[in-house]
Amino acid sequence: MMMLGPMEADDLIYVVVLILSLLFGTVVKMSADPWRRQVLCCFAGCLIVAIVCRLDGLHSLLTAFVNCIIISCFKPSICHVVSFMWCFGYIAFFRTTAYFGLPQVAPHANAVQLILTLKMVGLGFEIHDMWQIHKQQEQENEERMSRTLQQLHSRQNFIRPTFASMFMYSFCYVGLLAGPYYKYKTYNDMIHNSDSRRIKTFSIMMKRLKWLPVLIIGFLVTSTYYSIQTFTVEYLDCYYGLVEVANGTLN
């Protein structure tokens, strides 16, 4: 019986989690209550981080928790700057943990941290931009108040989301492993979509997955003959040495 190495086992877990997250979308879609939908998405995201990243997921938890405090406590005029400094400052530490005597983080944990950093920094800029638009429009004459401002007045809760909403957005399972990045507004629209049950998600999913068998076969064939373990330091030194010899011979 073929035994899987640590990296192969992690990759297998990664793929299984991705497939299960696709199926879990049906459960989220059928949930009518926005709060329940938020909790389901956050719970699934935290579970994914715990399974894939294990203890390395504590880095993501700390990043999101502190960033939510920053956005909640600082004014919208500067929260994006402080959020940017914190998130990218921490990711610099995250990528150099070996120099501080801490274990090197797993590759999948690195992917989660990168996606989370984009979401957290984007959230700060999104809140700042909405506040800036609101402020500029508010300074105009009331008679010339545009429809955009009226919509903003009716959506003031979006300008300053609650701590819980920001945290649950950061750990929403959608895109947590492989992306894509999406704004808080997109997440908020998904949570409060009252017609989600009518969306034909299965047909859309099957349309996107029709090339999956071809990709899987291609991956299996190439990884059998050219796995990532092949490209060791000794292999690369030998390869570039042969290239130099060939260039010298041709010259």
XYZ file of C-alpha atoms in Angstrom:
251
model
C 0.000 0.000 0.000
C 1.365 3.380 -0.979
C 2.083 5.673 1.973
C 1.561 9.394 1.658
C 4.240 11.784 2.849
C 3.413 14.853 4.990
C 3.151 17.184 1.999
C 0.999 14.764 -0.024
C -1.336 14.224 2.944
C -1.700 17.983 3.434
C -2.447 18.442 -0.258
C -5.080 15.710 -0.116
C -6.736 17.338 2.894
C -6.610 20.678 1.060
C -8.416 19.269 -1.994
C -11.039 17.447 0.105
C -11.794 20.627 2.067
C -12.194 22.592 -1.172
C -14.682 20.052 -2.531
C -16.669 19.939 0.720
C -16.820 23.746 0.806
C -18.525 23.695 -2.601
C -21.202 21.375 -1.254
C -21.557 23.411 1.931
C -22.639 26.380 -0.170
C -26.039 24.739 -0.617
C -26.540 24.688 3.161
C -25.681 28.380 3.399
C -27.947 29.238 0.485
C -30.943 27.498 2.034
C -30.556 29.331 5.345
C -33.032 32.217 5.354
C -31.851 34.061 8.474
C -28.912 36.469 7.796
C -27.406 36.000 11.256
C -27.520 32.218 10.942
C -25.952 32.476 7.509
C -23.157 34.631 8.926
C -22.491 32.172 11.742
C -22.475 29.197 9.361
C -19.960 30.861 7.025
C -17.698 31.879 9.913
C -17.904 28.486 11.630
C -17.008 26.708 8.380
C -14.110 29.105 7.817
C -12.713 28.605 11.313
C -13.043 24.839 10.910
C -11.196 24.952 7.590
C -8.368 27.000 9.136
C -8.128 24.593 12.079
C -7.963 21.537 9.778
C -5.622 22.909 7.116
C -3.399 25.237 9.169
C -3.625 23.679 12.627
C -1.656 25.791 15.150
C -0.413 28.089 12.375
C -3.996 29.332 12.116
C -3.418 31.289 15.335
C -1.511 33.830 13.236
C -4.630 34.465 11.149
C -6.810 34.628 14.260
C -4.552 37.248 15.838
C -4.354 39.283 12.634
C -8.133 39.438 12.216
C -8.855 40.092 15.897
C -6.442 43.029 16.196
C -7.527 44.457 12.844
C -11.179 44.436 13.920
C -10.185 46.326 17.073
C -8.270 48.877 14.969
C -11.207 49.552 12.650
C -13.632 49.727 15.586
C -11.511 52.130 17.653
C -9.855 54.408 15.113
C -11.655 57.068 13.125
C -12.609 56.211 9.532
C -10.218 58.914 8.337
C -7.150 56.982 9.539
C -8.331 53.421 10.209
C -7.195 52.253 6.769
C -3.627 53.476 7.376
C -3.343 51.805 10.779
C -4.908 48.629 9.383
C -2.435 48.593 6.492
C 0.548 49.038 8.810
C -0.639 46.300 11.184
C -1.551 43.683 8.574
C 1.498 44.040 6.351
C 3.767 44.521 9.350
C 2.511 41.254 10.790
C 2.816 39.405 7.509
C 6.470 40.479 7.377
C 6.902 38.848 10.793
C 4.811 35.881 9.650
C 7.152 35.212 6.719
C 10.268 35.424 8.933
C 9.199 33.420 11.995
C 12.259 31.170 11.636
C 14.505 34.138 12.492
C 12.643 34.580 15.791
C 13.024 30.976 16.883
C 9.483 30.008 15.903
C 8.524 27.089 13.634
C 8.267 27.736 9.907
C 4.628 28.037 8.897
C 3.011 25.546 6.524
C 2.461 26.569 2.867
C -1.330 26.335 3.178
C -1.256 28.568 6.263
C 0.711 31.067 4.206
C -2.030 31.082 1.557
C -4.738 31.679 4.176
C -2.727 34.495 5.746
C -2.270 36.237 2.388
C -5.997 36.105 1.585
C -6.871 37.290 5.085
C -4.436 40.192 4.838
C -6.031 41.354 1.586
C -9.499 41.185 3.141
C -8.491 43.043 6.305
C -6.609 45.825 4.538
C -9.360 46.098 1.916
C -11.965 46.405 4.664
C -10.164 49.390 6.170
C -9.901 51.148 2.806
C -13.503 50.299 1.973
C -14.791 51.880 5.183
C -12.566 54.926 4.658
C -13.749 55.401 1.063
C -17.415 55.123 2.017
C -16.918 57.588 4.872
C -15.143 60.009 2.532
C -17.942 59.862 -0.041
C -20.498 60.345 2.712
C -18.624 63.341 4.079
C -18.216 65.011 0.672
C -21.841 64.529 -0.227
C -22.986 65.755 3.166
C -21.243 69.067 2.610
C -23.329 69.813 -0.464
C -26.478 71.834 -0.384
C -29.457 69.821 0.850
C -31.429 70.721 -2.277
C -28.687 69.226 -4.429
C -28.403 66.051 -2.374
C -27.949 63.193 -4.792
C -29.593 59.837 -4.745
C -26.247 58.285 -3.808
C -26.244 60.181 -0.506
C -29.780 59.084 0.262
C -28.700 55.474 -0.234
C -25.694 56.039 1.998
C -27.913 57.458 4.742
C -30.023 54.326 4.602
C -26.880 52.146 4.787
C -24.934 53.830 7.584
C -24.394 50.447 9.219
C -22.229 49.547 6.218
C -19.913 52.497 6.841
C -19.103 51.146 10.290
C -19.794 47.416 10.552
C -19.930 45.821 13.981
C -16.951 43.991 15.431
C -18.745 40.659 15.055
C -19.630 41.330 11.411
C -16.035 42.243 10.545
C -14.637 39.184 12.280
C -17.131 36.848 10.623
C -16.339 38.438 7.254
C -12.636 37.787 7.789
C -13.216 34.074 8.430
C -15.990 33.498 5.923
C -15.150 30.168 4.303
C -15.764 31.457 0.771
C -12.395 32.067 -0.874
C -10.485 31.514 2.358
C -8.144 28.911 0.864
C -7.819 29.803 -2.792
C -9.486 33.187 -3.211
C -10.763 35.234 -4.859
C -10.696 38.397 -2.796
C -14.092 40.064 -2.444
C -15.161 43.237 -0.673
C -17.195 43.474 2.516
C -20.054 44.926 0.474
C -20.170 41.747 -1.623
C -20.138 39.643 1.532
C -22.860 41.796 3.107
C -25.038 41.460 0.000
C -24.629 37.680 0.080
C -25.574 37.490 3.751
C -28.697 39.637 3.350
C -29.825 38.245 0.001
C -33.441 37.212 0.523
C -33.691 35.451 -2.873
C -30.661 33.186 -2.485
C -32.773 30.021 -2.683
C -33.774 30.906 -6.242
C -30.187 31.179 -7.479
C -29.269 28.159 -9.611
C -25.884 27.592 -8.051
C -25.579 23.932 -9.075
C -25.686 24.619 -12.816
C -23.179 27.457 -12.425
C -20.871 25.216 -10.403
C -21.044 22.396 -12.948
C -20.286 24.818 -15.766
C -17.117 25.928 -13.989
C -16.083 22.388 -13.035
C -16.421 20.819 -16.483
C -12.670 21.168 -17.079
C -11.776 19.682 -13.683
C -11.198 16.072 -14.913
C -8.761 17.313 -17.562
C -6.873 19.379 -14.988
C -6.731 16.468 -12.540
C -5.350 14.082 -15.172
C -2.789 16.649 -16.261
C -1.730 17.243 -12.667
C -1.364 13.527 -11.936
C 0.685 12.907 -15.075
C 3.054 15.830 -14.582
C 3.450 15.303 -10.822
C 4.394 11.663 -11.418
C 7.391 12.578 -13.579
C 8.108 16.124 -12.377
C 7.121 16.407 -8.733
C 8.140 19.445 -6.696
C 10.527 17.237 -4.683
C 12.547 16.729 -7.880
C 13.718 20.324 -7.899
C 16.169 20.110 -5.020
C 19.200 22.361 -4.614
C 21.478 19.615 -5.938
C 19.241 19.128 -8.991
C 19.204 22.840 -9.800
C 22.991 23.131 -9.330
C 23.498 20.221 -11.703
C 21.000 21.644 -14.208
C 22.535 25.117 -14.320
C 26.011 23.578 -14.415
C 25.093 21.636 -17.545
C 23.630 24.789 -19.089
C 26.879 26.675 -18.473
C 28.906 23.833 -19.981
C 26.627 23.783 -23.035
C 26.915 27.541 -23.467
C 30.682 27.364 -23.180
C 30.836 24.580 -25.767
C 28.666 26.501 -28.196
C 30.695 29.651 -27.758
